[in-house]
Each structure stands twice: as structure tokens, then as C-alpha cells.
Tab-separated table of C-alpha atoms and ligand atoms in Angstrom:
chain	number	residue	atom	x	y	z
A	20	MET	CA	-12.685	30.077	-12.961
A	21	PHE	CA	-9.056	29.287	-14.236
A	22	GLU	CA	-7.423	32.005	-15.387
A	23	THR	CA	-5.878	33.424	-12.479
A	24	VAL	CA	-4.843	29.579	-10.729
A	25	THR	CA	-1.165	28.856	-11.021
A	26	PRO	CA	-1.572	24.606	-11.946
A	27	PRO	CA	0.133	22.449	-9.191
A	28	GLU	CA	3.053	21.361	-9.182
A	29	PRO	CA	2.624	17.422	-11.509
A	30	ASP	CA	2.218	14.693	-9.405
A	31	LYS	CA	6.357	12.960	-8.983
A	32	ILE	CA	5.399	9.683	-9.737
A	33	ILE	CA	3.443	11.002	-12.901
A	34	ARG	CA	6.101	13.414	-14.441
A	35	LEU	CA	9.153	10.663	-13.767
A	36	MET	CA	6.602	7.770	-15.759
A	37	GLY	CA	6.238	10.505	-19.003
A	38	MET	CA	10.474	11.044	-18.362
A	39	PHE	CA	11.069	7.207	-18.349
A	40	ALA	CA	8.521	6.729	-21.424
A	41	ALA	CA	11.155	9.425	-23.329
A	42	ASP	CA	14.424	8.117	-22.093
A	43	PRO	CA	15.285	6.149	-25.935
A	44	ARG	CA	18.804	5.124	-24.105
A	45	THR	CA	17.918	1.284	-24.209
A	46	ASP	CA	19.372	-0.043	-21.152
A	47	LYS	CA	17.001	2.472	-18.675
A	48	VAL	CA	15.582	0.803	-15.687
A	49	ASP	CA	12.307	1.778	-13.834
A	50	LEU	CA	12.840	1.484	-10.251
A	51	GLY	CA	10.090	4.085	-9.755
A	52	VAL	CA	7.231	3.541	-10.583
A	53	GLY	CA	4.983	1.113	-7.349
A	54	VAL	CA	3.721	-1.351	-10.329
A	55	TYR	CA	4.997	-5.017	-10.083
A	56	ARG	CA	7.296	-6.599	-12.907
A	57	THR	CA	7.599	-9.503	-13.927
A	58	ALA	CA	11.769	-10.482	-14.736
A	59	GLU	CA	10.607	-9.529	-17.991
A	60	GLY	CA	9.550	-6.158	-17.145
A	61	ARG	CA	5.816	-6.551	-17.798
A	62	THR	CA	2.547	-5.464	-14.941
A	63	PRO	CA	0.579	-9.239	-16.394
A	64	VAL	CA	-2.838	-9.871	-15.936
A	65	MET	CA	-2.713	-12.653	-13.065
A	66	ALA	CA	-4.418	-15.307	-14.286
A	67	ALA	CA	-6.487	-16.330	-11.859
A	68	VAL	CA	-8.156	-12.389	-12.948
A	69	LYS	CA	-8.577	-13.594	-16.536
A	70	GLN	CA	-10.396	-16.515	-15.819
A	71	ALA	CA	-12.649	-15.126	-13.347
A	72	GLU	CA	-13.576	-11.842	-16.522
A	73	ARG	CA	-13.802	-14.715	-18.431
A	74	ALA	CA	-17.125	-16.383	-16.451
A	75	ILE	CA	-18.387	-12.806	-15.930
A	76	TRP	CA	-18.033	-11.994	-19.160
A	77	ASP	CA	-20.151	-15.103	-20.301
A	78	ARG	CA	-22.221	-15.115	-16.939
A	79	GLN	CA	-23.473	-11.235	-16.377
A	80	ASP	CA	-26.800	-10.592	-17.991
A	81	THR	CA	-26.467	-6.647	-16.373
A	82	LYS	CA	-24.853	-3.593	-15.275
A	83	GLY	CA	-27.707	-2.440	-13.377
A	84	TYR	CA	-25.890	-0.890	-9.788
A	85	VAL	CA	-25.302	-3.037	-6.918
A	86	GLY	CA	-25.395	-1.043	-3.775
A	87	LEU	CA	-23.902	1.320	-1.697
A	88	LEU	CA	-21.523	-0.109	-0.283
A	89	GLY	CA	-21.031	-2.418	-2.653
A	90	ASP	CA	-21.632	-6.066	-3.455
A	91	PRO	CA	-21.657	-8.109	1.119
A	92	GLY	CA	-20.271	-11.061	-1.032
A	93	TYR	CA	-17.111	-8.701	-2.356
A	94	LEU	CA	-17.314	-7.264	1.610
A	95	ASP	CA	-17.505	-10.756	3.099
A	96	ALA	CA	-14.889	-12.369	1.241
A	97	MET	CA	-12.308	-9.562	2.339
A	98	ARG	CA	-13.171	-9.560	5.260
A	99	ARG	CA	-11.912	-13.073	5.636
A	100	LEU	CA	-8.834	-12.224	3.858
A	101	ILE	CA	-7.889	-9.309	5.947
A	102	LEU	CA	-8.820	-10.272	9.538
A	103	GLY	CA	-8.959	-14.157	8.721
A	104	ASP	CA	-12.167	-16.073	10.925
A	105	GLY	CA	-11.259	-14.850	14.734
A	106	LEU	CA	-13.553	-12.809	14.737
A	107	PRO	CA	-17.449	-12.339	14.537
A	108	ALA	CA	-18.649	-10.491	11.097
A	109	SER	CA	-21.350	-8.874	13.009
A	110	ARG	CA	-18.255	-7.016	14.628
A	111	VAL	CA	-16.965	-5.403	11.300
A	112	ALA	CA	-18.466	-3.035	8.783
A	113	ALA	CA	-17.207	-2.588	5.463
A	114	ALA	CA	-17.395	-0.659	2.570
A	115	GLY	CA	-16.293	-0.807	-1.079
A	116	THR	CA	-14.564	2.163	-3.006
A	117	PRO	CA	-12.483	2.720	-5.632
A	118	GLY	CA	-8.968	1.445	-4.803
A	119	GLY	CA	-7.411	1.793	-1.671
A	120	THR	CA	-6.407	5.565	-2.149
A	121	GLY	CA	-10.641	6.080	-2.316
A	122	ALA	CA	-10.365	3.757	1.031
A	123	VAL	CA	-8.195	5.956	2.720
A	124	ARG	CA	-9.917	9.270	2.010
A	125	GLN	CA	-13.206	7.472	2.924
A	126	VAL	CA	-11.834	6.477	6.375
A	127	LEU	CA	-10.209	9.765	6.809
A	128	GLU	CA	-13.484	11.282	5.890
A	129	THR	CA	-15.310	9.250	7.895
A	130	VAL	CA	-13.059	9.878	11.364
A	131	ARG	CA	-13.789	13.685	9.929
A	132	ARG	CA	-17.121	14.029	10.024
A	133	LEU	CA	-17.369	12.487	13.164
A	134	ARG	CA	-13.803	13.536	15.634
A	135	PRO	CA	-13.091	16.828	13.014
A	136	ASP	CA	-10.466	17.567	15.921
A	137	VAL	CA	-8.632	14.241	16.296
A	138	THR	CA	-4.589	13.925	15.016
A	139	VAL	CA	-3.769	11.681	12.436
A	140	TRP	CA	-0.572	10.135	13.371
A	141	ILE	CA	1.709	9.111	10.113
A	142	SER	CA	5.264	7.256	9.813
A	143	ASP	CA	7.897	9.528	8.945
A	144	PRO	CA	8.110	8.794	5.777
A	145	THR	CA	4.329	7.727	4.846
A	146	TRP	CA	3.212	6.876	1.273
A	147	PRO	CA	2.836	10.992	0.074
A	148	ASN	CA	-0.520	10.282	-0.850
A	149	HIS	CA	-1.499	9.861	3.301
A	150	PRO	CA	-0.252	13.486	4.335
A	151	ALA	CA	-1.642	14.576	1.001
A	152	ILE	CA	-5.294	13.576	1.484
A	153	ILE	CA	-5.358	14.312	5.455
A	154	ASP	CA	-4.316	17.513	4.480
A	155	HIS	CA	-7.099	18.392	1.835
A	156	LEU	CA	-9.542	17.816	3.973
A	157	GLY	CA	-8.109	19.937	6.115
A	158	GLN	CA	-7.502	16.889	9.829
A	159	LYS	CA	-4.322	17.753	12.286
A	160	ARG	CA	-1.900	15.391	11.826
A	161	GLN	CA	1.728	14.859	13.325
A	162	SER	CA	4.463	12.798	12.422
A	163	TYR	CA	6.098	9.797	14.054
A	164	ARG	CA	9.398	8.628	14.088
A	165	TYR	CA	9.772	5.096	11.982
A	166	TYR	CA	12.841	4.693	10.020
A	167	ASP	CA	16.316	4.407	11.238
A	168	PRO	CA	19.109	5.152	7.725
A	169	ALA	CA	21.623	4.132	9.875
A	170	THR	CA	20.476	0.843	10.782
A	171	GLY	CA	18.106	0.254	7.350
A	172	GLY	CA	15.634	-0.918	10.301
A	173	LEU	CA	12.524	0.208	11.897
A	174	ASP	CA	12.925	2.950	15.270
A	175	ARG	CA	10.753	1.556	16.997
A	176	ASP	CA	12.099	3.464	20.108
A	177	GLY	CA	11.099	6.625	18.562
A	178	MET	CA	8.193	5.686	16.789
A	179	LEU	CA	6.388	4.334	20.598
A	180	ALA	CA	8.321	7.239	22.017
A	181	ASP	CA	6.247	9.541	19.973
A	182	LEU	CA	3.055	7.616	19.245
A	183	GLY	CA	2.897	7.833	23.118
A	184	ARG	CA	2.013	10.810	23.216
A	185	ALA	CA	-1.295	10.438	20.872
A	186	LYS	CA	-4.843	11.221	22.749
A	187	ALA	CA	-8.029	9.269	23.513
A	188	GLY	CA	-9.536	9.058	19.682
A	189	ASP	CA	-6.610	9.610	18.162
A	190	LEU	CA	-5.951	7.646	15.112
A	191	ILE	CA	-1.964	6.112	14.413
A	192	LEU	CA	-2.013	5.491	10.613
A	193	LEU	CA	0.117	2.486	10.107
A	194	HIS	CA	1.135	-0.010	6.973
A	195	GLY	CA	-0.401	-3.671	6.932
A	196	CYS	CA	2.874	-4.934	5.717
A	197	CYS	CA	5.120	-3.879	3.333
A	198	HIS	CA	6.134	-0.305	4.770
A	199	ASN	CA	5.392	2.400	1.306
A	200	PRO	CA	8.617	3.746	1.129
A	201	THR	CA	11.161	1.644	3.073
A	202	GLY	CA	10.253	-1.955	3.749
A	203	ALA	CA	11.375	-2.423	7.415
A	204	ASP	CA	8.344	-3.551	8.879
A	205	LEU	CA	7.189	-4.198	12.802
A	206	THR	CA	7.264	-7.439	13.959
A	207	ARG	CA	4.887	-9.310	15.751
A	208	ALA	CA	6.632	-8.158	18.962
A	209	ASP	CA	5.932	-4.446	18.112
A	210	TRP	CA	2.787	-4.455	16.814
A	211	GLN	CA	1.832	-6.123	20.433
A	212	ALA	CA	3.738	-2.671	21.792
A	213	VAL	CA	1.649	-0.843	19.869
A	214	ALA	CA	-1.560	-2.449	20.617
A	215	ASP	CA	-0.770	-2.020	24.079
A	216	LEU	CA	0.092	1.863	23.428
A	217	CYS	CA	-3.625	2.404	22.015
A	218	VAL	CA	-4.558	0.195	24.770
A	219	ALA	CA	-3.152	2.235	27.618
A	220	THR	CA	-4.067	5.985	25.557
A	221	GLY	CA	-7.044	5.335	23.899
A	222	ALA	CA	-5.685	5.764	20.200
A	223	ILE	CA	-7.390	3.731	16.884
A	224	PRO	CA	-5.308	2.187	14.747
A	225	PHE	CA	-5.895	2.674	10.765
A	226	VAL	CA	-4.310	-0.021	9.349
A	227	ASP	CA	-3.434	0.862	5.417
A	228	MET	CA	-2.775	-2.772	3.715
A	229	ALA	CA	-2.360	-2.429	-0.068
A	230	TYR	CA	0.419	-5.260	-0.354
A	231	GLN	CA	-1.210	-8.103	1.581
A	232	GLY	CA	0.576	-10.942	-0.154
A	233	PHE	CA	3.678	-9.637	-1.091
A	234	GLY	CA	6.051	-9.712	2.313
A	235	ASP	CA	5.660	-13.249	4.153
A	236	GLY	CA	2.221	-14.458	2.898
A	237	VAL	CA	-0.927	-13.535	2.466
A	238	ASP	CA	-2.027	-14.806	6.345
A	239	GLU	CA	1.374	-13.961	7.602
A	240	ASP	CA	1.389	-10.103	6.416
A	241	ALA	CA	-1.951	-9.617	8.213
A	242	ALA	CA	-1.452	-11.413	11.098
A	243	GLY	CA	0.072	-7.408	13.454
A	244	LEU	CA	-3.531	-6.392	11.818
A	245	ARG	CA	-5.316	-9.030	12.989
A	246	LEU	CA	-3.250	-8.722	16.435
A	247	LEU	CA	-5.104	-5.083	16.765
A	248	ALA	CA	-8.427	-6.763	15.664
A	249	ALA	CA	-8.251	-9.170	18.357
A	250	ARG	CA	-7.743	-6.199	21.044
A	251	LEU	CA	-8.796	-3.370	20.154
A	252	PRO	CA	-12.698	-2.558	20.630
A	253	GLU	CA	-12.441	-0.303	17.011
A	254	VAL	CA	-10.148	-0.575	14.632
A	255	PHE	CA	-10.049	0.471	11.036
A	256	VAL	CA	-8.278	-0.327	7.335
A	257	ALA	CA	-8.401	0.647	4.434
A	258	ALA	CA	-7.514	-1.868	1.684
A	259	SER	CA	-6.521	-2.542	-1.910
A	260	CYS	CA	-5.920	-5.034	-4.576
A	261	SER	CA	-4.575	-3.107	-6.467
A	262	LYS	CA	-1.300	-4.589	-6.094
A	263	ASN	CA	-1.937	-7.953	-4.584
A	264	PHE	CA	-4.346	-8.905	-7.642
A	265	GLY	CA	-2.760	-6.940	-10.203
A	266	LEU	CA	-6.094	-5.416	-10.720
A	267	TYR	CA	-4.690	-1.333	-10.387
A	268	ARG	CA	-6.818	0.694	-12.936
A	269	GLU	CA	-9.934	-1.358	-11.317
A	270	ARG	CA	-10.055	0.345	-8.834
A	271	VAL	CA	-10.646	-2.460	-5.832
A	272	GLY	CA	-10.324	-1.846	-2.240
A	273	ALA	CA	-12.632	-1.673	0.460
A	274	VAL	CA	-13.007	0.217	4.377
A	275	LEU	CA	-12.672	-2.315	7.191
A	276	ILE	CA	-14.062	-1.342	10.251
A	277	VAL	CA	-13.758	-3.614	13.275
A	278	THR	CA	-16.348	-1.671	15.742
A	279	ASP	CA	-19.328	-3.266	17.846
A	280	ALA	CA	-21.998	-0.618	16.230
A	281	LYS	CA	-21.827	-1.978	12.684
A	282	PRO	CA	-25.137	-1.210	11.796
A	283	ALA	CA	-24.480	2.996	12.625
A	284	ALA	CA	-20.838	2.401	10.684
A	285	ASP	CA	-22.210	0.685	7.303
A	286	GLY	CA	-24.555	3.569	8.012
A	287	VAL	CA	-22.226	5.929	7.809
A	288	LEU	CA	-19.892	4.745	5.166
A	289	ALA	CA	-23.236	4.462	3.044
A	290	GLY	CA	-23.449	7.972	3.070
A	291	MET	CA	-20.273	8.632	2.403
A	292	ASN	CA	-19.971	6.954	-0.436
A	293	ARG	CA	-23.916	8.566	-2.020
A	294	GLN	CA	-21.677	11.362	-1.026
A	295	ASN	CA	-18.196	10.912	-2.916
A	296	PHE	CA	-19.271	8.712	-6.042
A	297	ALA	CA	-22.353	6.368	-4.896
A	298	PHE	CA	-21.831	3.158	-5.840
A	299	PRO	CA	-18.219	1.990	-6.006
A	300	PRO	CA	-16.791	-0.085	-8.871
A	301	ASP	CA	-18.266	-3.218	-9.249
A	302	HIS	CA	-16.220	-5.031	-11.786
A	303	GLY	CA	-12.648	-5.270	-10.336
A	304	ALA	CA	-14.433	-6.210	-7.436
A	305	ARG	CA	-16.654	-8.860	-8.745
A	306	VAL	CA	-13.409	-10.431	-10.186
A	307	VAL	CA	-12.247	-10.578	-6.433
A	308	GLN	CA	-14.592	-12.532	-5.459
A	309	ASP	CA	-14.943	-15.274	-7.492
A	310	ILE	CA	-12.004	-15.863	-7.634
A	311	LEU	CA	-10.984	-15.680	-3.601
A	312	GLY	CA	-15.192	-18.113	-3.180
A	313	ASP	CA	-14.465	-20.574	-5.498
A	314	ASP	CA	-10.885	-22.889	-4.573
A	315	ALA	CA	-9.865	-23.442	-7.734
A	316	LEU	CA	-9.451	-20.334	-8.749
A	317	ALA	CA	-8.145	-19.327	-5.177
A	318	ALA	CA	-5.709	-21.556	-5.292
A	319	THR	CA	-4.395	-20.437	-8.893
A	320	TRP	CA	-4.440	-16.103	-7.503
A	321	ARG	CA	-2.616	-17.369	-4.741
A	322	ALA	CA	0.113	-19.938	-6.151
A	323	GLU	CA	0.155	-16.744	-8.753
A	324	LEU	CA	0.493	-14.105	-6.254
A	325	GLU	CA	3.449	-16.511	-4.026
A	326	GLY	CA	5.607	-16.987	-6.801
A	327	MET	CA	5.580	-12.639	-6.712
A	328	ARG	CA	6.636	-11.992	-3.651
A	329	GLN	CA	9.870	-14.564	-3.758
A	330	GLY	CA	10.557	-12.938	-6.869
A	331	MET	CA	11.082	-9.768	-5.353
A	332	GLN	CA	12.281	-11.306	-2.724
A	333	ALA	CA	14.674	-12.771	-5.058
A	334	ASN	CA	15.288	-9.524	-6.631
A	335	ARG	CA	16.793	-8.144	-2.975
A	336	ARG	CA	18.917	-11.100	-2.066
A	337	ALA	CA	20.337	-10.868	-5.382
A	338	LEU	CA	21.242	-6.531	-5.909
A	339	ALA	CA	22.019	-6.893	-2.142
A	340	ASP	CA	25.069	-9.568	-2.678
A	341	ALA	CA	26.418	-7.745	-6.302
A	342	LEU	CA	26.070	-4.930	-3.836
A	343	ARG	CA	27.861	-6.745	-1.287
A	344	ALA	CA	30.688	-7.264	-3.948
A	345	ALA	CA	30.412	-4.059	-5.215
A	346	THR	CA	31.472	-2.140	-2.370
A	347	GLY	CA	32.997	-4.888	-0.276
A	348	SER	CA	30.296	-4.325	3.012
A	349	ASP	CA	27.408	-5.285	4.411
A	350	ARG	CA	26.237	-1.378	4.258
A	351	PHE	CA	23.593	-2.574	1.315
A	352	GLY	CA	22.092	-6.023	3.753
A	353	PHE	CA	19.235	-4.025	4.550
A	354	LEU	CA	17.611	-4.538	1.129
A	355	ALA	CA	17.805	-8.057	1.717
A	356	ALA	CA	15.541	-7.961	4.672
A	357	HIS	CA	13.094	-5.271	4.012
A	358	LYS	CA	9.551	-6.422	2.527
A	359	GLY	CA	7.909	-5.608	-0.804
A	360	MET	CA	8.531	-3.647	-3.202
A	361	PHE	CA	10.167	-0.802	-1.659
A	362	SER	CA	13.410	0.380	-0.525
A	363	LEU	CA	15.338	3.097	0.965
A	364	ILE	CA	18.591	3.334	-0.673
A	365	GLY	CA	19.515	6.095	1.379
A	366	ALA	CA	20.365	8.334	-2.103
A	367	THR	CA	20.819	12.262	-1.804
A	368	PRO	CA	17.618	14.016	-4.445
A	369	GLN	CA	21.471	15.294	-6.458
A	370	GLN	CA	22.573	11.171	-6.061
A	371	VAL	CA	18.912	10.789	-7.622
A	372	ASP	CA	18.633	12.930	-10.335
A	373	ILE	CA	22.572	11.839	-11.273
A	374	LEU	CA	21.223	7.612	-11.224
A	375	ARG	CA	18.481	8.751	-13.587
A	376	ASP	CA	20.050	11.519	-15.847
A	377	THR	CA	24.059	9.830	-15.863
A	378	HIS	CA	22.979	6.449	-15.930
A	379	GLY	CA	19.746	6.025	-17.066
A	380	ILE	CA	18.716	4.460	-13.258
A	381	TYR	CA	15.187	5.783	-12.203
A	382	LEU	CA	13.827	6.408	-8.548
A	383	VAL	CA	11.328	8.251	-6.847
A	384	GLY	CA	13.712	11.976	-5.572
A	385	ASP	CA	13.641	10.344	-1.685
A	386	GLY	CA	15.764	7.594	-3.119
A	387	ARG	CA	12.893	5.118	-2.551
A	388	MET	CA	13.311	1.765	-4.468
A	389	ASN	CA	11.169	-0.362	-6.344
A	390	VAL	CA	12.941	-3.351	-6.024
A	391	ALA	CA	10.162	-5.030	-8.419
A	392	GLY	CA	11.891	-2.735	-11.668
A	393	LEU	CA	14.894	-4.993	-11.397
A	394	THR	CA	15.848	-7.763	-13.748
A	395	PRO	CA	18.504	-10.514	-13.532
A	396	ASP	CA	20.390	-9.138	-15.954
A	397	ALA	CA	20.003	-5.144	-15.547
A	398	VAL	CA	20.984	-6.783	-11.156
A	399	PRO	CA	25.076	-5.979	-11.780
A	400	ARG	CA	25.115	-2.479	-13.904
A	401	VAL	CA	22.436	-1.383	-10.953
A	402	ALA	CA	24.844	-2.650	-7.960
A	403	GLN	CA	27.847	-1.153	-9.644
A	404	VAL	CA	25.909	2.085	-10.422
A	405	LEU	CA	24.723	2.847	-6.952
A	406	ALA	CA	28.268	1.306	-5.277
A	407	GLN	CA	29.782	4.051	-7.426
A	408	VAL	CA	27.455	7.480	-7.045
A	409	LEU	CA	26.291	6.380	-3.575
A	410	ALA	CA	30.411	5.758	-2.104
B	527	LIG	C1	0.727	2.899	1.497
B	527	LIG	C2	-0.345	2.462	0.003
B	527	LIG	N1	-1.436	2.978	0.802
B	527	LIG	C3	-2.834	2.937	-0.220
B	527	LIG	C4	-2.350	2.910	-1.918
B	527	LIG	C5	-3.323	2.884	-2.763
B	527	LIG	O1	-3.233	2.311	-4.011
B	527	LIG	P1	-4.686	1.604	-5.211
B	527	LIG	O2	-5.222	3.484	-4.457
B	527	LIG	O3	-4.169	1.961	-6.484
B	527	LIG	O4	-5.650	1.327	-4.587
B	527	LIG	C6	-1.177	2.720	-2.209
B	527	LIG	C7	-0.706	2.465	-4.039
B	527	LIG	O5	0.811	2.659	-4.104
B	527	LIG	C8	0.366	2.325	-1.130
B	527	LIG	O6	1.756	2.919	-1.377
């Protein structure tokens, strides 16, 4: 079957990980791969996760199947974490999924099944897996303007003008917070404007929430989504616990659908899970459920997440300051204003190659930098090199 198949290009980020691992330079810096790192360069198991896992190990006496949607306790905890207590549970359909990617896939496939003709609107740029999954499913897609490289901020007018062309039933894919790859987020007024636009056009928001807690705080990061959920009849959410619980490899995610037809939506989601993978993974989801359901564990988790958030902000400020000193300008001031792990640094693909090959500084090809990959001792050299290569 595969004799005549040309192997697809390996995933760029996976290839970058391999190149970094094989690079013998001791001062190499990985600002490419999208995982959180401590100041020591580690991606640790969070303390609350370890504690919850220990308790599960002691308590769990079966690995029998759970339900097709996952454990109702997990789904309830995720609903509260993401949507808050403002919406009745009876208006939120929910399903566990393998990670946030699984959730994105299940939302898009659900929409394709129910409304094969809708267009999915994605930001330019966006996480590359968004267009990849949409194309794989054979859905129509359009890009909307999002980022203004001149200011390092949101192109609000461009975004609203493009989204104004969305038709009733079209899906508008938004990043809930910590936009990947730009780091430029919507303000409350921008979310309000998107809600107005959805009311006017009948377009449906689809919020990808992969970094809740990495921007301004757990509740602050969900404020835009909650505003949409309070105003609109239908909102889709794909959530990931990979980053904010550090559960990357456990594959913990969820679909939430704000709807007046919860029983029907739950039924469709259960069928969709059944056909794609049957039961969602349980272990990581149970860890999340146990953390959020225990006041002491939840406090430990929130404190650790807050420390991670502050660490990333400190990295942003340190690099912006060092770049101000190295360039004598505020050209990279946007780094301090951006949210989450990522920023687009404004490097061409050739400059990204020079940074990697000559200086051992690894970025993604579009110039996306993961600020969590910075360590305090690396900041001065990274700033000097960036100032020189991007001059
Ligand atoms: C925007 C966005 N959505 C979803 C995901 C999904 O993450 P995971 O499948 O690891 O939970 C990511 C991870 O990089 C992301 O950046």
C-alpha cells in the first residue's frame, strides 16, 4: 500500500526537537518547542499532580471503562474552571477528549457532520494544526487578519472587517488567551466587539483554550470566552490541560458546547467519541478532577500555575529590557505586553536559520519564540544575538 507513497514532510516542530537534541553546543537555547520550562530548563510534574496521582494509585481498584463522554465529575470540573458559575450546567454539553488537539478535532468533525457547508474562519497566523485539521476534514476555511507586525499587536480593524463577512452558521475560531503564535490577545472591548459581530451575523464562536492561566490568571484568561457564552446561544470550546496542568503526555482535553439542546449535543459528542477512539483517556482527566475537587490541592495547583505565569512574564520583561539596551530602541517592547509562552519576534526564515545554525538559538521557522525556554543566564546572549541578526 505504501510503495508509491512519498512520505509527508516531517512535522517542523518535531524535526526541530530532533535537531536541538543532536546539537552538541553547550550554550544552545531551545525557544522552539511549545512546552513550559522552569528557570532550570525543566518541564516538571506539578506538585498537585504528583499528589493526586499518588492518591489515585492508592485508591483505584479497577481500570474498567468509564463512559463515552468521560467521567461526569471531570466534565463538571472543566465546565466550572472554564466557563465559571455564570451558566447553568443544563446549558453545557461536554465530552472528554485526548488532549486539546482531540477536542479541536471533535468540534470540527461535529460541525462538519451537522453543517458540511460552513466556513471555518481562522486567524492569520494561527496554530498550524488548525488549518491542517480543517483541510484533512475537507472543510471550507478562510483567514481573518489578526496580527499587525508593525505594532506587534492585534489588527483589530482588519479582524472585525474580515469577520464581518462571516455568514450565519460559520464558525469563528478564536484563541481563548495567549494566542499561538503571536502572543497578542483580545482586550475585553475586542471580545465585546466579536460578540456583537456574532449576534449581528449569526456566526458561531469556537474558542480554543489551550493556555488558561498562562496569560493574566485562570479566571482573567477565560473572561472573553465567558462574555461570549453569556451573550450567544451557541459557543464551542476546545480545552486542553496539557499546559496549565503540565499533563502533556497524558492527553487531557475536553469539548464544551454552550447550547439550549444539551441532551442532543451530548448524544452527538458521545457518538463522535465512539467512532473516533471510543473512550477518552482517563488517568490525566482523573488527576484534574481530583485537583479541582479538593480545596487544598486546588490551592497548591493555582499557586504553582501562578508561579509559572509570573516566571514567563519575568522572562518577557528581562528580554524586552535587554533588547532595549542592545538596540537602543523600543522595537521589541511588544514582548513585555504579549501574553503566554509565545511571541512572533519578526524574524525572516533566513534569520531563523542563522540564529539556529550560527548561534544555537532555536526558534520555529515563522519566528515564533517560546519565552518559557529562556533561562536568566541565557537572556543577555539571546538579546545580543537577536539585536545583531535582526538589525
Ligand atoms: C492553540 C493550541 N490549541 C490546541 C493545542 C493542543 O494541545 P494538546 O493537544 O497538547 O492538548 C495547542 C498546543 O500546542 C495549541 O497551541
